mmCIF file with all atom_site columns, C-alpha atoms in Angstrom:
data_model
loop_
_atom_site.group_PDB
_atom_site.id
_atom_site.type_symbol
_atom_site.label_atom_id
_atom_site.label_alt_id
_atom_site.label_comp_id
_atom_site.label_asym_id
_atom_site.label_entity_id
_atom_site.label_seq_id
_atom_site.pdbx_PDB_ins_code
_atom_site.Cartn_x
_atom_site.Cartn_y
_atom_site.Cartn_z
_atom_site.occupancy
_atom_site.B_iso_or_equiv
_atom_site.pdbx_formal_charge
_atom_site.auth_seq_id
_atom_site.auth_comp_id
_atom_site.auth_asym_id
_atom_site.auth_atom_id
_atom_site.pdbx_PDB_model_num
ATOM 1   C CA . MET M 1 1   ? -0.406  -61.214 2.844   1.00 0.00 ? 1   MET M CA 1
ATOM 2   C CA . THR M 1 2   ? -0.307  -57.198 2.179   1.00 0.00 ? 2   THR M CA 1
ATOM 3   C CA . SER M 1 3   ? -1.646  -54.943 5.294   1.00 0.00 ? 3   SER M CA 1
ATOM 4   C CA . SER M 1 4   ? -3.340  -51.404 3.597   1.00 0.00 ? 4   SER M CA 1
ATOM 5   C CA . PRO M 1 5   ? -1.310  -48.418 4.360   1.00 0.00 ? 5   PRO M CA 1
ATOM 6   C CA . SER M 1 6   ? -1.613  -46.125 7.313   1.00 0.00 ? 6   SER M CA 1
ATOM 7   C CA . PRO M 1 7   ? -3.198  -43.048 6.955   1.00 0.00 ? 7   PRO M CA 1
ATOM 8   C CA . ASP M 1 8   ? -1.331  -39.794 6.512   1.00 0.00 ? 8   ASP M CA 1
ATOM 9   C CA . PRO M 1 9   ? -2.454  -36.973 8.678   1.00 0.00 ? 9   PRO M CA 1
ATOM 10  C CA . THR M 1 10  ? -0.185  -34.901 7.448   1.00 0.00 ? 10  THR M CA 1
ATOM 11  C CA . ARG M 1 11  ? -2.739  -34.557 4.961   1.00 0.00 ? 11  ARG M CA 1
ATOM 12  C CA . GLY M 1 12  ? -5.468  -34.166 6.576   1.00 0.00 ? 12  GLY M CA 1
ATOM 13  C CA . PRO M 1 13  ? -9.237  -35.166 6.261   1.00 0.00 ? 13  PRO M CA 1
ATOM 14  C CA . ALA M 1 14  ? -10.586 -37.528 2.700   1.00 0.00 ? 14  ALA M CA 1
ATOM 15  C CA . THR M 1 15  ? -13.398 -34.984 2.440   1.00 0.00 ? 15  THR M CA 1
ATOM 16  C CA . PRO M 1 16  ? -14.622 -31.956 2.430   1.00 0.00 ? 16  PRO M CA 1
ATOM 17  C CA . PRO M 1 17  ? -16.259 -31.208 6.598   1.00 0.00 ? 17  PRO M CA 1
ATOM 18  C CA . SER M 1 18  ? -19.893 -29.825 7.110   1.00 0.00 ? 18  SER M CA 1
ATOM 19  C CA . GLU M 1 19  ? -21.223 -26.877 6.771   1.00 0.00 ? 19  GLU M CA 1
ATOM 20  C CA . ALA M 1 20  ? -21.486 -27.722 10.443  1.00 0.00 ? 20  ALA M CA 1
ATOM 21  C CA . GLU M 1 21  ? -18.295 -28.477 11.800  1.00 0.00 ? 21  GLU M CA 1
ATOM 22  C CA . LEU M 1 22  ? -17.357 -25.371 9.603   1.00 0.00 ? 22  LEU M CA 1
ATOM 23  C CA . ARG M 1 23  ? -19.471 -22.765 11.174  1.00 0.00 ? 23  ARG M CA 1
ATOM 24  C CA . ARG M 1 24  ? -17.547 -25.142 14.470  1.00 0.00 ? 24  ARG M CA 1
ATOM 25  C CA . ILE M 1 25  ? -13.455 -24.508 13.123  1.00 0.00 ? 25  ILE M CA 1
ATOM 26  C CA . ALA M 1 26  ? -13.336 -21.620 11.188  1.00 0.00 ? 26  ALA M CA 1
ATOM 27  C CA . ARG M 1 27  ? -12.577 -17.882 12.551  1.00 0.00 ? 27  ARG M CA 1
ATOM 28  C CA . PRO M 1 28  ? -13.223 -14.350 11.213  1.00 0.00 ? 28  PRO M CA 1
ATOM 29  C CA . ALA M 1 29  ? -10.716 -12.468 9.570   1.00 0.00 ? 29  ALA M CA 1
ATOM 30  C CA . THR M 1 30  ? -9.707  -9.497  7.538   1.00 0.00 ? 30  THR M CA 1
ATOM 31  C CA . VAL M 1 31  ? -8.433  -8.768  4.108   1.00 0.00 ? 31  VAL M CA 1
ATOM 32  C CA . ARG M 1 32  ? -6.396  -6.145  5.365   1.00 0.00 ? 32  ARG M CA 1
ATOM 33  C CA . ARG M 1 33  ? -5.179  -4.620  0.890   1.00 0.00 ? 33  ARG M CA 1
ATOM 34  C CA . ALA M 1 34  ? -1.871  -2.329  1.498   1.00 0.00 ? 34  ALA M CA 1
ATOM 35  C CA . PRO M 1 35  ? -1.299  0.834   -0.548  1.00 0.00 ? 35  PRO M CA 1
ATOM 36  C CA . ARG M 1 36  ? 0.264   0.491   -3.721  1.00 0.00 ? 36  ARG M CA 1
ATOM 37  C CA . PHE M 1 37  ? 3.926   2.778   -2.973  1.00 0.00 ? 37  PHE M CA 1
ATOM 38  C CA . ARG M 1 38  ? 4.398   3.049   -6.756  1.00 0.00 ? 38  ARG M CA 1
ATOM 39  C CA . ALA M 1 39  ? 1.160   5.478   -7.440  1.00 0.00 ? 39  ALA M CA 1
ATOM 40  C CA . PHE M 1 40  ? 1.319   7.577   -3.989  1.00 0.00 ? 40  PHE M CA 1
ATOM 41  C CA . ILE M 1 41  ? 5.152   8.260   -5.443  1.00 0.00 ? 41  ILE M CA 1
ATOM 42  C CA . VAL M 1 42  ? 3.980   8.693   -8.576  1.00 0.00 ? 42  VAL M CA 1
ATOM 43  C CA . VAL M 1 43  ? 1.375   11.857  -7.951  1.00 0.00 ? 43  VAL M CA 1
ATOM 44  C CA . GLY M 1 44  ? 2.952   12.802  -5.381  1.00 0.00 ? 44  GLY M CA 1
ATOM 45  C CA . ALA M 1 45  ? 5.397   13.865  -7.669  1.00 0.00 ? 45  ALA M CA 1
ATOM 46  C CA . LEU M 1 46  ? 3.649   14.847  -10.322 1.00 0.00 ? 46  LEU M CA 1
ATOM 47  C CA . VAL M 1 47  ? 1.186   16.928  -8.374  1.00 0.00 ? 47  VAL M CA 1
ATOM 48  C CA . GLY M 1 48  ? 5.117   18.537  -7.190  1.00 0.00 ? 48  GLY M CA 1
ATOM 49  C CA . ILE M 1 49  ? 6.135   19.316  -10.517 1.00 0.00 ? 49  ILE M CA 1
ATOM 50  C CA . ALA M 1 50  ? 2.586   21.133  -11.578 1.00 0.00 ? 50  ALA M CA 1
ATOM 51  C CA . LEU M 1 51  ? 2.998   23.308  -8.946  1.00 0.00 ? 51  LEU M CA 1
ATOM 52  C CA . GLY M 1 52  ? 6.758   24.024  -8.521  1.00 0.00 ? 52  GLY M CA 1
ATOM 53  C CA . SER M 1 53  ? 6.171   24.784  -12.652 1.00 0.00 ? 53  SER M CA 1
ATOM 54  C CA . LEU M 1 54  ? 3.141   27.249  -11.251 1.00 0.00 ? 54  LEU M CA 1
ATOM 55  C CA . LEU M 1 55  ? 4.602   28.776  -8.728  1.00 0.00 ? 55  LEU M CA 1
ATOM 56  C CA . ALA M 1 56  ? 8.017   29.380  -10.313 1.00 0.00 ? 56  ALA M CA 1
ATOM 57  C CA . ALA M 1 57  ? 6.296   30.799  -13.243 1.00 0.00 ? 57  ALA M CA 1
ATOM 58  C CA . VAL M 1 58  ? 4.723   33.793  -11.580 1.00 0.00 ? 58  VAL M CA 1
ATOM 59  C CA . ALA M 1 59  ? 6.996   34.393  -9.738  1.00 0.00 ? 59  ALA M CA 1
ATOM 60  C CA . SER M 1 60  ? 9.609   34.884  -11.843 1.00 0.00 ? 60  SER M CA 1
ATOM 61  C CA . VAL M 1 61  ? 6.645   37.369  -14.254 1.00 0.00 ? 61  VAL M CA 1
ATOM 62  C CA . GLY M 1 62  ? 8.513   40.031  -15.333 1.00 0.00 ? 62  GLY M CA 1
ATOM 63  C CA . LEU M 1 63  ? 11.682  39.826  -13.034 1.00 0.00 ? 63  LEU M CA 1
ATOM 64  C CA . LEU M 1 64  ? 13.563  37.703  -15.591 1.00 0.00 ? 64  LEU M CA 1
ATOM 65  C CA . GLN M 1 65  ? 13.991  36.972  -19.876 1.00 0.00 ? 65  GLN M CA 1
ATOM 66  C CA . ASN M 1 66  ? 14.214  33.627  -19.666 1.00 0.00 ? 66  ASN M CA 1
ATOM 67  C CA . GLN M 1 67  ? 12.378  31.738  -17.216 1.00 0.00 ? 67  GLN M CA 1
ATOM 68  C CA . THR M 1 68  ? 12.452  28.492  -18.523 1.00 0.00 ? 68  THR M CA 1
ATOM 69  C CA . PRO M 1 69  ? 15.550  28.009  -16.418 1.00 0.00 ? 69  PRO M CA 1
ATOM 70  C CA . ALA M 1 70  ? 13.556  28.916  -13.113 1.00 0.00 ? 70  ALA M CA 1
ATOM 71  C CA . ILE M 1 71  ? 10.502  27.163  -14.104 1.00 0.00 ? 71  ILE M CA 1
ATOM 72  C CA . VAL M 1 72  ? 12.688  23.783  -15.119 1.00 0.00 ? 72  VAL M CA 1
ATOM 73  C CA . MET M 1 73  ? 14.732  23.487  -11.715 1.00 0.00 ? 73  MET M CA 1
ATOM 74  C CA . SER M 1 74  ? 11.244  25.400  -9.372  1.00 0.00 ? 74  SER M CA 1
ATOM 75  C CA . ALA M 1 75  ? 9.394   21.732  -10.840 1.00 0.00 ? 75  ALA M CA 1
ATOM 76  C CA . ILE M 1 76  ? 12.523  19.631  -10.333 1.00 0.00 ? 76  ILE M CA 1
ATOM 77  C CA . GLY M 1 77  ? 12.814  20.441  -6.515  1.00 0.00 ? 77  GLY M CA 1
ATOM 78  C CA . LEU M 1 78  ? 9.442   20.987  -6.227  1.00 0.00 ? 78  LEU M CA 1
ATOM 79  C CA . GLY M 1 79  ? 9.051   17.073  -7.509  1.00 0.00 ? 79  GLY M CA 1
ATOM 80  C CA . GLY M 1 80  ? 11.165  15.646  -6.215  1.00 0.00 ? 80  GLY M CA 1
ATOM 81  C CA . PHE M 1 81  ? 9.473   16.784  -2.670  1.00 0.00 ? 81  PHE M CA 1
ATOM 82  C CA . GLY M 1 82  ? 6.029   15.641  -3.861  1.00 0.00 ? 82  GLY M CA 1
ATOM 83  C CA . GLY M 1 83  ? 7.941   12.366  -4.456  1.00 0.00 ? 83  GLY M CA 1
ATOM 84  C CA . LEU M 1 84  ? 8.279   11.876  -0.926  1.00 0.00 ? 84  LEU M CA 1
ATOM 85  C CA . ALA M 1 85  ? 5.967   13.621  0.067   1.00 0.00 ? 85  ALA M CA 1
ATOM 86  C CA . GLY M 1 86  ? 3.304   10.886  -1.475  1.00 0.00 ? 86  GLY M CA 1
ATOM 87  C CA . ALA M 1 87  ? 5.549   7.665   -0.264  1.00 0.00 ? 87  ALA M CA 1
ATOM 88  C CA . GLY M 1 88  ? 5.483   8.996   3.479   1.00 0.00 ? 88  GLY M CA 1
ATOM 89  C CA . ILE M 1 89  ? 2.004   8.564   2.677   1.00 0.00 ? 89  ILE M CA 1
ATOM 90  C CA . ALA M 1 90  ? 1.740   5.713   1.245   1.00 0.00 ? 90  ALA M CA 1
ATOM 91  C CA . VAL M 1 91  ? 3.501   4.262   5.109   1.00 0.00 ? 91  VAL M CA 1
ATOM 92  C CA . TRP M 1 92  ? 1.240   6.439   6.582   1.00 0.00 ? 92  TRP M CA 1
ATOM 93  C CA . VAL M 1 93  ? -1.690  4.479   5.163   1.00 0.00 ? 93  VAL M CA 1
ATOM 94  C CA . ASP M 1 94  ? -0.001  1.832   5.489   1.00 0.00 ? 94  ASP M CA 1
ATOM 95  C CA . HIS M 1 95  ? 0.414   1.779   9.348   1.00 0.00 ? 95  HIS M CA 1
ATOM 96  C CA . ARG M 1 96  ? -3.410  2.326   9.913   1.00 0.00 ? 96  ARG M CA 1
ATOM 97  C CA . SER M 1 97  ? -4.185  -0.406  7.637   1.00 0.00 ? 97  SER M CA 1
ATOM 98  C CA . SER M 1 98  ? -2.141  -3.132  9.711   1.00 0.00 ? 98  SER M CA 1
ATOM 99  C CA . ALA M 1 99  ? -3.663  -5.599  12.562  1.00 0.00 ? 99  ALA M CA 1
ATOM 100 C CA . ARG M 1 100 ? -4.412  -3.628  16.164  1.00 0.00 ? 100 ARG M CA 1
ATOM 101 C CA . ARG M 1 101 ? -2.700  -5.652  18.319  1.00 0.00 ? 101 ARG M CA 1
ATOM 102 C CA . PRO M 1 102 ? -4.523  -5.745  21.252  1.00 0.00 ? 102 PRO M CA 1
ATOM 103 C CA . LYS M 1 103 ? -3.040  -4.058  24.416  1.00 0.00 ? 103 LYS M CA 1
ATOM 104 C CA . ALA M 1 104 ? -2.333  -7.399  26.990  1.00 0.00 ? 104 ALA M CA 1
#
């Protein structure tokens, strides 16, 4: 004599729940989208490079015969600072978008 196997309680119901059942047990949720950190860093670095190049070119007019080293060093310095600023902005945006815990 063979007995039928007992249903596995971890697998859940065999049929999907009805709409009334779903309305009863469902909880509203929000989807959180994290910022793309790489994009923030790259844009920050590019803005820093452009700003550094522009400032060095304007500031060294007439002072130096060869402006290239001043432009390159300013672009590198402000490009790094811009990348760090972009990363900081991405962290700030990520923090602002995280779920708020209700105060107890």
